[in-house]
mmCIF file of C-alpha atoms in Angstrom:
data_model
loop_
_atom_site.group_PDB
_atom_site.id
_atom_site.type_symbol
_atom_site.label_atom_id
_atom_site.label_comp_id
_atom_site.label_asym_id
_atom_site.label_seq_id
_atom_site.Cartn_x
_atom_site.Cartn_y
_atom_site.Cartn_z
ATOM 1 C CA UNK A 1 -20.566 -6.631 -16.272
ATOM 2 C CA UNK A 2 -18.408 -8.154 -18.838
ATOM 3 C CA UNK A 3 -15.652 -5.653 -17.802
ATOM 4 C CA UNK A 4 -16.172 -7.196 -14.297
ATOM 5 C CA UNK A 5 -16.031 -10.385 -15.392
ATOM 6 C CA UNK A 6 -12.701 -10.509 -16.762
ATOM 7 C CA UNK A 7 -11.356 -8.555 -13.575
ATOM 8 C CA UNK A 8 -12.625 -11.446 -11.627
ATOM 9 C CA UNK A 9 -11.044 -14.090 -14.444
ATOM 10 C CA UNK A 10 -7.561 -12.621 -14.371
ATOM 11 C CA UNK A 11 -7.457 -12.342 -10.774
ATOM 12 C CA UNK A 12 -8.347 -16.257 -10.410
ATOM 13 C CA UNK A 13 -5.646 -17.085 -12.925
ATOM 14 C CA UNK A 14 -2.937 -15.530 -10.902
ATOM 15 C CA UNK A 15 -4.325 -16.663 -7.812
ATOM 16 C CA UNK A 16 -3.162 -19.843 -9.097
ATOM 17 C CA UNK A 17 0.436 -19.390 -10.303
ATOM 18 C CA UNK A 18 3.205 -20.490 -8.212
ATOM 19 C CA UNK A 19 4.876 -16.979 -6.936
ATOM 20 C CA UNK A 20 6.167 -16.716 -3.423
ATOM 21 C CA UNK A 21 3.478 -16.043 -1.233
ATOM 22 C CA UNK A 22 2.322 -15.074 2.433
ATOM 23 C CA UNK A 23 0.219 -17.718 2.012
ATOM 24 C CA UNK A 24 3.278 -20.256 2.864
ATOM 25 C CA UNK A 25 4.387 -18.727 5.403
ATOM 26 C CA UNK A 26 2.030 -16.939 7.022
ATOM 27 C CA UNK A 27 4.043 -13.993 8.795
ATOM 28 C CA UNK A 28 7.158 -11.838 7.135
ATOM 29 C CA UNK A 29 8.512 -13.203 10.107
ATOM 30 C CA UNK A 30 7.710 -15.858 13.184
ATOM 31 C CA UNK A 31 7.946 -12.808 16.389
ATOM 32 C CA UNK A 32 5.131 -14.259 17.938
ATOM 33 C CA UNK A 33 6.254 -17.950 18.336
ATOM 34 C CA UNK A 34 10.094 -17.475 18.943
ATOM 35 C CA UNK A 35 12.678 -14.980 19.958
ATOM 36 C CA UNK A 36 13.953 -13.577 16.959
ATOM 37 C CA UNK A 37 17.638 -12.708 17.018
ATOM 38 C CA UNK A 38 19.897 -9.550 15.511
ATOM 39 C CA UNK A 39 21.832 -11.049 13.206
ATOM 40 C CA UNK A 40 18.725 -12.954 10.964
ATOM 41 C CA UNK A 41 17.023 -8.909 11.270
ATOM 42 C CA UNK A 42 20.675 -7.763 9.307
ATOM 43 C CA UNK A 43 19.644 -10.280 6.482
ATOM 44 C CA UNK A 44 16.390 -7.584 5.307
ATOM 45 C CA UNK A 45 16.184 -4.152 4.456
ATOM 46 C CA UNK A 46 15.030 -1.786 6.461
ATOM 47 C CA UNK A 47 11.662 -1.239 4.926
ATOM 48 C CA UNK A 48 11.085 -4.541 5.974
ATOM 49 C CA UNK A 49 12.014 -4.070 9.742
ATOM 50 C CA UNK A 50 9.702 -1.443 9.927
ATOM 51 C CA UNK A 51 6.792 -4.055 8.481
ATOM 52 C CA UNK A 52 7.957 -6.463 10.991
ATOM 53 C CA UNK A 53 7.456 -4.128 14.000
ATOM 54 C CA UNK A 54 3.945 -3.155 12.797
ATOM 55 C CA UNK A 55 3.247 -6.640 11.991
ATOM 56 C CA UNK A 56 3.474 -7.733 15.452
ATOM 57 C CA UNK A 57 0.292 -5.594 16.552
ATOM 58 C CA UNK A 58 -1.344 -6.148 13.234
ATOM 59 C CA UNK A 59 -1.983 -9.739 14.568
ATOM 60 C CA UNK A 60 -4.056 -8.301 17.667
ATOM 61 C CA UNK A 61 -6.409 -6.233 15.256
ATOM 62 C CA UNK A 62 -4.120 -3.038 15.392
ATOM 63 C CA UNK A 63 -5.936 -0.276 13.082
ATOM 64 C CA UNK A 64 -3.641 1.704 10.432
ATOM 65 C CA UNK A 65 -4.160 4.629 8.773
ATOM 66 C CA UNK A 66 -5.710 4.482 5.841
ATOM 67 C CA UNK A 67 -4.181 5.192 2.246
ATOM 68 C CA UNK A 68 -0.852 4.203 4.576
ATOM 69 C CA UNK A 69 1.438 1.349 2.379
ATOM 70 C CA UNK A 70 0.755 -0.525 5.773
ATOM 71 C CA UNK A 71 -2.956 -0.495 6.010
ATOM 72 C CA UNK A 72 -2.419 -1.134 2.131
ATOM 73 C CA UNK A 73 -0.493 -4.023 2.909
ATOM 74 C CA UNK A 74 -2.244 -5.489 6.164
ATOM 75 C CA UNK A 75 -5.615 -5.056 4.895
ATOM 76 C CA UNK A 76 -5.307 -7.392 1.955
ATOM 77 C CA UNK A 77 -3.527 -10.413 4.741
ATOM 78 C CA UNK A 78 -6.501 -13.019 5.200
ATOM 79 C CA UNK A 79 -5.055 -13.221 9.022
ATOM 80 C CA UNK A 80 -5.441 -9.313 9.683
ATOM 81 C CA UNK A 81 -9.205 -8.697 7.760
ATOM 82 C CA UNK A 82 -10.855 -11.535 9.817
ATOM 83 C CA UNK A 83 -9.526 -10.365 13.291
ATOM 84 C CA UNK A 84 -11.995 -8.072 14.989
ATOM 85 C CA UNK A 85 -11.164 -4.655 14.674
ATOM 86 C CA UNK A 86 -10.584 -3.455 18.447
ATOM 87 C CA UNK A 87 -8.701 -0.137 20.057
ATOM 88 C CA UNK A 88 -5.119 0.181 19.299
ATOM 89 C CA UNK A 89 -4.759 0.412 23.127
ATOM 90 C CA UNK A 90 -6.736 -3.089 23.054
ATOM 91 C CA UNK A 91 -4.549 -4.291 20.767
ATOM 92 C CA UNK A 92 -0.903 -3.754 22.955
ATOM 93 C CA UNK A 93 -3.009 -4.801 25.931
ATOM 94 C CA UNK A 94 -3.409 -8.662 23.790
ATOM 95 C CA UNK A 95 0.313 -7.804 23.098
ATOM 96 C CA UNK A 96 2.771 -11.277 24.873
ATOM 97 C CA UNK A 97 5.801 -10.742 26.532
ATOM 98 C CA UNK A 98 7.651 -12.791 23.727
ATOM 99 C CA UNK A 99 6.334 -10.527 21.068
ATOM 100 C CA UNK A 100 7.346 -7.260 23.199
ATOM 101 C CA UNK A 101 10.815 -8.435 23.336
ATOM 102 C CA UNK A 102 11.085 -8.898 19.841
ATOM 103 C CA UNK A 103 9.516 -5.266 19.619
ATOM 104 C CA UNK A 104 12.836 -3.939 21.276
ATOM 105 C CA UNK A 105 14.989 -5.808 18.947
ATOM 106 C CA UNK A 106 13.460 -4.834 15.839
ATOM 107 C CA UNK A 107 13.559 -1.773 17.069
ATOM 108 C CA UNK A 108 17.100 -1.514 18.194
ATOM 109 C CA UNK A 109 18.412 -2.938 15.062
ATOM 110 C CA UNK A 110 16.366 -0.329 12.852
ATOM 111 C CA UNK A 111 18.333 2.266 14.776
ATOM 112 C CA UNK A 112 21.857 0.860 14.102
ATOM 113 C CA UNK A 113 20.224 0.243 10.465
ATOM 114 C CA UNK A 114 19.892 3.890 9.907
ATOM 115 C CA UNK A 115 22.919 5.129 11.860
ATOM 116 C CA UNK A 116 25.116 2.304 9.189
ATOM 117 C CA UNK A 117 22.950 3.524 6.035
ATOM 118 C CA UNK A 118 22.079 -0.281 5.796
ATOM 119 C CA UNK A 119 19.431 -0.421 2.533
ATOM 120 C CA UNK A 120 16.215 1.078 3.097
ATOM 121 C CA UNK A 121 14.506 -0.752 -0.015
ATOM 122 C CA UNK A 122 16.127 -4.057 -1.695
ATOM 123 C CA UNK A 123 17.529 -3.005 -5.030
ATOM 124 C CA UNK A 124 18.943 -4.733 -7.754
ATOM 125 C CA UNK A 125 22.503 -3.248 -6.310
ATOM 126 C CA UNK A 126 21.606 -5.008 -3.501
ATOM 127 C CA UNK A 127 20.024 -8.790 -3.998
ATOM 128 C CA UNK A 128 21.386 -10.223 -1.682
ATOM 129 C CA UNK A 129 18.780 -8.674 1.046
ATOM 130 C CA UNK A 130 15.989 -10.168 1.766
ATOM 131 C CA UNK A 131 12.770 -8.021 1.549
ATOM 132 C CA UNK A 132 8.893 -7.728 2.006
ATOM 133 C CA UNK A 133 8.424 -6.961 -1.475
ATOM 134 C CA UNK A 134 9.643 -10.390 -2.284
ATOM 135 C CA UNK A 135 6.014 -11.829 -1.064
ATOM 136 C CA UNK A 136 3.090 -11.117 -2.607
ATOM 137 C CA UNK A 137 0.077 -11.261 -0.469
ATOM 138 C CA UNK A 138 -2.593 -13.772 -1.288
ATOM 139 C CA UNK A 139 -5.182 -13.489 -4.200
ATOM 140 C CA UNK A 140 -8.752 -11.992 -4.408
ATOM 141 C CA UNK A 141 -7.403 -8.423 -4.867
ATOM 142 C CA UNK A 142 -5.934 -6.441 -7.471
ATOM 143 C CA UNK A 143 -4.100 -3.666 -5.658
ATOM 144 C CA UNK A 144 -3.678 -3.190 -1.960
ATOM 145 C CA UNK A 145 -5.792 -0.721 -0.346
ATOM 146 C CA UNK A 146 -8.650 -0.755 -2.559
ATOM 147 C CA UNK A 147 -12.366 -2.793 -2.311
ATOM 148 C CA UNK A 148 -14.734 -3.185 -4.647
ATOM 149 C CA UNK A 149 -17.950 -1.025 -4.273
ATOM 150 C CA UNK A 150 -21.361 -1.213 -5.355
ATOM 151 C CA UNK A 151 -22.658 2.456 -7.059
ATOM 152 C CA UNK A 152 -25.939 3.443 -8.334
ATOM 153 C CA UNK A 153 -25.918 2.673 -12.296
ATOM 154 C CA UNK A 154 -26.306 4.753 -15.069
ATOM 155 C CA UNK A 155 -23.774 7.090 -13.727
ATOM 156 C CA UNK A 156 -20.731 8.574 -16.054
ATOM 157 C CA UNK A 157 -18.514 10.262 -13.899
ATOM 158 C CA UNK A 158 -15.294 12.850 -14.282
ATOM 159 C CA UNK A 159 -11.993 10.988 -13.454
ATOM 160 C CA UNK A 160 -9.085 13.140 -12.362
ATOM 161 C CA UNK A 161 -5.648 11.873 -11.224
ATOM 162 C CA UNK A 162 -5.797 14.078 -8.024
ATOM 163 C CA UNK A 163 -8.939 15.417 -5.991
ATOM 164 C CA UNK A 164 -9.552 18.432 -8.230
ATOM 165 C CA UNK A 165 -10.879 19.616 -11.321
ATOM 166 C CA UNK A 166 -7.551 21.478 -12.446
ATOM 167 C CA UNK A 167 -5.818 18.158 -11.912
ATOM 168 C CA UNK A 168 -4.256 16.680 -15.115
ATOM 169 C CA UNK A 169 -6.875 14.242 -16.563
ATOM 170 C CA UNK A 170 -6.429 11.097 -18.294
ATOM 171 C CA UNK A 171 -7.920 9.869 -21.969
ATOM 172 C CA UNK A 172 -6.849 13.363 -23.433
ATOM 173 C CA UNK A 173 -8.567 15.134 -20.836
ATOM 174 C CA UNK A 174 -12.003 13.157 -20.748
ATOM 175 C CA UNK A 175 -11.450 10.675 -18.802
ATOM 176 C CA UNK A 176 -14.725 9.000 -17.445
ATOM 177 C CA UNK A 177 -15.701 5.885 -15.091
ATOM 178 C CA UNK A 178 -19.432 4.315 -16.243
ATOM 179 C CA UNK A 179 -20.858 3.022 -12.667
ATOM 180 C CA UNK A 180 -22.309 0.527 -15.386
ATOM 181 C CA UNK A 181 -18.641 -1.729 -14.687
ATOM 182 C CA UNK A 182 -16.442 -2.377 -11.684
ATOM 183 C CA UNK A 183 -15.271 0.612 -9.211
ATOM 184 C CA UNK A 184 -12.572 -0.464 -6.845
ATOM 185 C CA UNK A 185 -12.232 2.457 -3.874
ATOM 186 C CA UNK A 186 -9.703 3.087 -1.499
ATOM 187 C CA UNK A 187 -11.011 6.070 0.577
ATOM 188 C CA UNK A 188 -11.869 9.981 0.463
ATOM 189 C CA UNK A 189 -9.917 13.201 0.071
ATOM 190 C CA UNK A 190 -11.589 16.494 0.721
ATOM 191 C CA UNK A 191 -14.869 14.995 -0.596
ATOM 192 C CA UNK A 192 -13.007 13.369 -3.724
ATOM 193 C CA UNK A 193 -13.531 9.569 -3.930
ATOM 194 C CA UNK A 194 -10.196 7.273 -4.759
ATOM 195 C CA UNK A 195 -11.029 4.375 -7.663
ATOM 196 C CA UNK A 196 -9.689 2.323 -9.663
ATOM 197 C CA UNK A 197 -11.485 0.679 -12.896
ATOM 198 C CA UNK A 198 -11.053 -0.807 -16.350
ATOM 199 C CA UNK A 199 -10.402 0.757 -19.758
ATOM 200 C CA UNK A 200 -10.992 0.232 -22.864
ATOM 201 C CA UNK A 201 -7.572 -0.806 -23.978
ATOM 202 C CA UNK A 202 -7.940 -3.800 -21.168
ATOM 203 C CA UNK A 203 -5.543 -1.759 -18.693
ATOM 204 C CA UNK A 204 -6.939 0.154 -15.329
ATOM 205 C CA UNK A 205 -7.042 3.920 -14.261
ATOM 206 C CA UNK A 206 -6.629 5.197 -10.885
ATOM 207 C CA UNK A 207 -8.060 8.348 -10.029
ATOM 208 C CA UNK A 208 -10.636 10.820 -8.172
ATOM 209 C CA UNK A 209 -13.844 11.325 -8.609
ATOM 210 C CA UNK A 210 -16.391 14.452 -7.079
ATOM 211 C CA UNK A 211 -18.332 13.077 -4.421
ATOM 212 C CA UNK A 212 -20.632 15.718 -4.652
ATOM 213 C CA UNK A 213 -21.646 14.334 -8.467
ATOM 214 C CA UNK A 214 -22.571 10.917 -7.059
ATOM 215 C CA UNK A 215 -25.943 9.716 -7.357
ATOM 216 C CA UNK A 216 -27.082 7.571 -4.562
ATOM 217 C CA UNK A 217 -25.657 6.094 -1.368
ATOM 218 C CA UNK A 218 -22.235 5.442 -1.479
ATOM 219 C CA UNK A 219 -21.592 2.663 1.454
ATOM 220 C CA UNK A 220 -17.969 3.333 1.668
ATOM 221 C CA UNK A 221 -16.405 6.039 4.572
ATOM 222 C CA UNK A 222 -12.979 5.607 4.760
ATOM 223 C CA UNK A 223 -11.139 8.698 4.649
ATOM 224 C CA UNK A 224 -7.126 8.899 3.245
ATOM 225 C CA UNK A 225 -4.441 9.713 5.155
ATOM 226 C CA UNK A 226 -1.243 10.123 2.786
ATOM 227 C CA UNK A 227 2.529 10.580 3.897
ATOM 228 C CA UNK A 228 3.385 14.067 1.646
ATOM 229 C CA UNK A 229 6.610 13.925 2.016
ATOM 230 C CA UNK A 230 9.277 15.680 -0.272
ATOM 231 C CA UNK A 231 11.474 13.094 -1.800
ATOM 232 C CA UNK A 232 13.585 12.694 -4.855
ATOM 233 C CA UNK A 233 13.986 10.244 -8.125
ATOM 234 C CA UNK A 234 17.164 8.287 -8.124
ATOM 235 C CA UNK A 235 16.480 7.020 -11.779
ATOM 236 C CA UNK A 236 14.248 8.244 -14.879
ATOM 237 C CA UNK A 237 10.920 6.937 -14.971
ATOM 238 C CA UNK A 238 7.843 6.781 -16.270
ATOM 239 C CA UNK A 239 4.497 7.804 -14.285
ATOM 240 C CA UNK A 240 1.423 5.545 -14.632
ATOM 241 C CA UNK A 241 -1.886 6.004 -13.764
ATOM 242 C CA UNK A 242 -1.944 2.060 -14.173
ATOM 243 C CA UNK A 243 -0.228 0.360 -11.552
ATOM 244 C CA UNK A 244 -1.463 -2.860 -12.269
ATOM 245 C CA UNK A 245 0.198 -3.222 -15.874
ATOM 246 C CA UNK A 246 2.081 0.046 -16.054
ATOM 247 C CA UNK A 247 0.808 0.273 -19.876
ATOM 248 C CA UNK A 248 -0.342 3.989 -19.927
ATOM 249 C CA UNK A 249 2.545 6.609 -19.653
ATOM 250 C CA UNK A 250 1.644 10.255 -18.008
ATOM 251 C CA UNK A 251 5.222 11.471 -18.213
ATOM 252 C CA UNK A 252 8.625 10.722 -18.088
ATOM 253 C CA UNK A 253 10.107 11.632 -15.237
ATOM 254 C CA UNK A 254 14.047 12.211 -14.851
ATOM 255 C CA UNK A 255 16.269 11.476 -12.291
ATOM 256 C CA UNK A 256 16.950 13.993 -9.624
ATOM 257 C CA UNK A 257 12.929 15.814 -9.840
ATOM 258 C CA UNK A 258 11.753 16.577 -6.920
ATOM 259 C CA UNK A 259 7.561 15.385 -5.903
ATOM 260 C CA UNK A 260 5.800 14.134 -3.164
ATOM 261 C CA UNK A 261 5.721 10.453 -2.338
ATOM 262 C CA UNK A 262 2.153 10.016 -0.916
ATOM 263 C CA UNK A 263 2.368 5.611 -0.490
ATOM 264 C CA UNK A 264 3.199 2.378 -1.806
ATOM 265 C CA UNK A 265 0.968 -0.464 -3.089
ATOM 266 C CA UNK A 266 1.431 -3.748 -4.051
ATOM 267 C CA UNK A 267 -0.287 -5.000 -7.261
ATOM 268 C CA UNK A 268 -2.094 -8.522 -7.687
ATOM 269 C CA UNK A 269 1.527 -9.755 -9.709
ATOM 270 C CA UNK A 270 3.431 -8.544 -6.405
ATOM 271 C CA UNK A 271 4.780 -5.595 -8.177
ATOM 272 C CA UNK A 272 5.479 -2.821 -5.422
ATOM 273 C CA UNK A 273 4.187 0.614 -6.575
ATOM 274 C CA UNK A 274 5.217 4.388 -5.244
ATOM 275 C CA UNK A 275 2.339 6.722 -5.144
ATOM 276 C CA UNK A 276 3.472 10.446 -5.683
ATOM 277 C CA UNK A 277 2.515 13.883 -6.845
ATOM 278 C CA UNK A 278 4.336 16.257 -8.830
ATOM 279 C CA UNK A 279 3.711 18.714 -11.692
ATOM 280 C CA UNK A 280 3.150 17.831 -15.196
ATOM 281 C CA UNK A 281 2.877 20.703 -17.801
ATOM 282 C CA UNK A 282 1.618 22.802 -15.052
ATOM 283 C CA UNK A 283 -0.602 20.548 -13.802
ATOM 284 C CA UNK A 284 -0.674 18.779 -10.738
ATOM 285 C CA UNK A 285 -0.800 15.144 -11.056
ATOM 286 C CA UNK A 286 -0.623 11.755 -9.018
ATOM 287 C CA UNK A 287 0.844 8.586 -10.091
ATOM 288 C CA UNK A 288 2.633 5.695 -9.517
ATOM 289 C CA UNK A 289 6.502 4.837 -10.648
ATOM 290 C CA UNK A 290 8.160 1.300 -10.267
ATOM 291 C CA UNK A 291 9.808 0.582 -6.540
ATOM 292 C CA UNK A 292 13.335 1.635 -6.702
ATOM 293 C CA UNK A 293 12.588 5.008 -8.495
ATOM 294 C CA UNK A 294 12.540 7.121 -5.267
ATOM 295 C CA UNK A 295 14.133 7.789 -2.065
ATOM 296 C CA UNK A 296 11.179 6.472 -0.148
ATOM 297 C CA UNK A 297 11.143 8.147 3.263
ATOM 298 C CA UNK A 298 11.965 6.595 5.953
ATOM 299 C CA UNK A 299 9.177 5.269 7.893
ATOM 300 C CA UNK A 300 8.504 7.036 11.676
ATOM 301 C CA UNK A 301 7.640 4.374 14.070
ATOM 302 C CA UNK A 302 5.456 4.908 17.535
ATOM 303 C CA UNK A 303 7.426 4.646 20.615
ATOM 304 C CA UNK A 304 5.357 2.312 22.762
ATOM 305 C CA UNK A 305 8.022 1.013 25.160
ATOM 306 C CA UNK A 306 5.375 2.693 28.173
ATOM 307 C CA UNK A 307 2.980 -0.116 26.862
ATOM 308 C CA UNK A 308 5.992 -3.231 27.068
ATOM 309 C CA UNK A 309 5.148 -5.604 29.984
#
């Protein structure tokens, strides 16, 4: 409970500090009130294009997949969690005519975007660009895509950093989560819970834990849905399985390796986060690296001109 406690302290205190936030101004950008126009699109990155396009059917309860960096992202928006969930038909259907047309201009400008290698992700090469990890989404969260749960007590369970016991494991190989403090979840993998939790050392772990050694009802469903895709590090780095202070190392990794980027997450100090996989010591492993690390895949975006009006 203490644990808990302090969780709940340090996330009011930042709550409270002046960093730029959605909060302000609402929407990465204003598609729904305004036609937006090509040349203010040129001013972002990519990335953020492709946030803008889902954004626009976010606001009409539009359902992402989960463990996604933009159900991670929407999710924790006060304006997208108290919309009623409805069908992602349901959702184009609520879709105006001013929003559709600024659907076809994101989307043409994403195209020339990739065919002029414009930026996918601001970089410090690159400050000028404007960018959706400049805003941090509003407090009462600690990192995007996962809630806090309730679990039955007295519980002291194996953590692993992916869904499998011959996953590396954290705390010299024992690490453990007591259901006696705070669990944070973010969905299931082949029966292998996601969480998130305090340490000793005042920093968090992310990791898996076996369903299947769970006592009780666990009130939480979602399932994950990950990208996998084969990517590579532009710059050494170090792999965390703390992506809310970065204060444990897993391994250095060095520019060039190959691994799997799985997502990104934001953390409660608006630090953006790449989840991957890779190999360490022979062991598979997951963990995040600062933004700017990888060549983040480009994202694949629906073609839903049949649904324009």
């Amino acid at each position: 409970m203490k644990r808990f406690l302090r969780i709940l302290c340090l996330v009011c205190v930042l709550v409270l500090l002046p960093v730029a936030s959605l909060a302000d101004t609402q929407y990465l950008i204003d598609s729904d009130t305004r036609k937006i126009t090509e040349e203010e699109l040129w001013k972002w990155d990519r990335e953020s294009l492709s946030f803008m396009f889902n954004e626009i059917f976010a606001r009409h309860g539009f359902t992402f997949q989960p463990g996604g960096k933009f159900y991670n992202w929407f999710n924790n928006q006060p304006w997208y969690q108290n919309i009623e969930k409805v069908s992602n038909q349901t959702a184009y259907n609520r879709t105006t005519a001013k929003e559709w047309e600024n659907y076809y201009t994101i989307k043409k400008v994403i195209g020339e975007m990739e065919a002029a290698k414009h930026p996918y992700r601001k970089t410090s090469a690159t400050p000028e660009l404007k960018s959706w990890t400049d805003f941090t989404p509003p407090g009462k969260w600690s990192l995007t895509g996962f809630q806090y749960i309730t679990l039955k007590g007295n519980q002291r369970l194996d953590v692993y950093s992916a869904p499998s016991t011959a996953s590396w494991r954290g705390a010299n190989g024992k690490a453990l989560v007591s259901t006696q403090g705070a669990v944070w979840a973010a969905g299931w993998e082949n029966g292998w819970l996601q969480i998130f939790y305090e340490v000793s050392n005042g920093g968090v772990r992310v990791g898996y834990v076996d369903g299947s050694k769970i006592t009780g009802k666990v009130d939480f469903q979602q399932a994950l849905i990950f990208s996998r895709t084969p990517v590579q590090l532009t710059a050494k780095c170090a792999l965390t399985d703390d992506p809310l202070s970065g204060s444990s190392s897993i391994a250095t990794l060095q520019q060039g390796a190959s691994v799997t980027y799985l997502s990104t997450a934001v953390n409660q100090k608006g630090q953006v986060w790449d989840y991957i996989e890779t190999t360490v010591s022979g062991k598979t492993v997951r963990g995040y690296i600062p933004s700017g690390c990888v060549n983040v895949p480009a994202d694949e975006l629906p073609n839903l001109d049949d649904y324009a009006k």
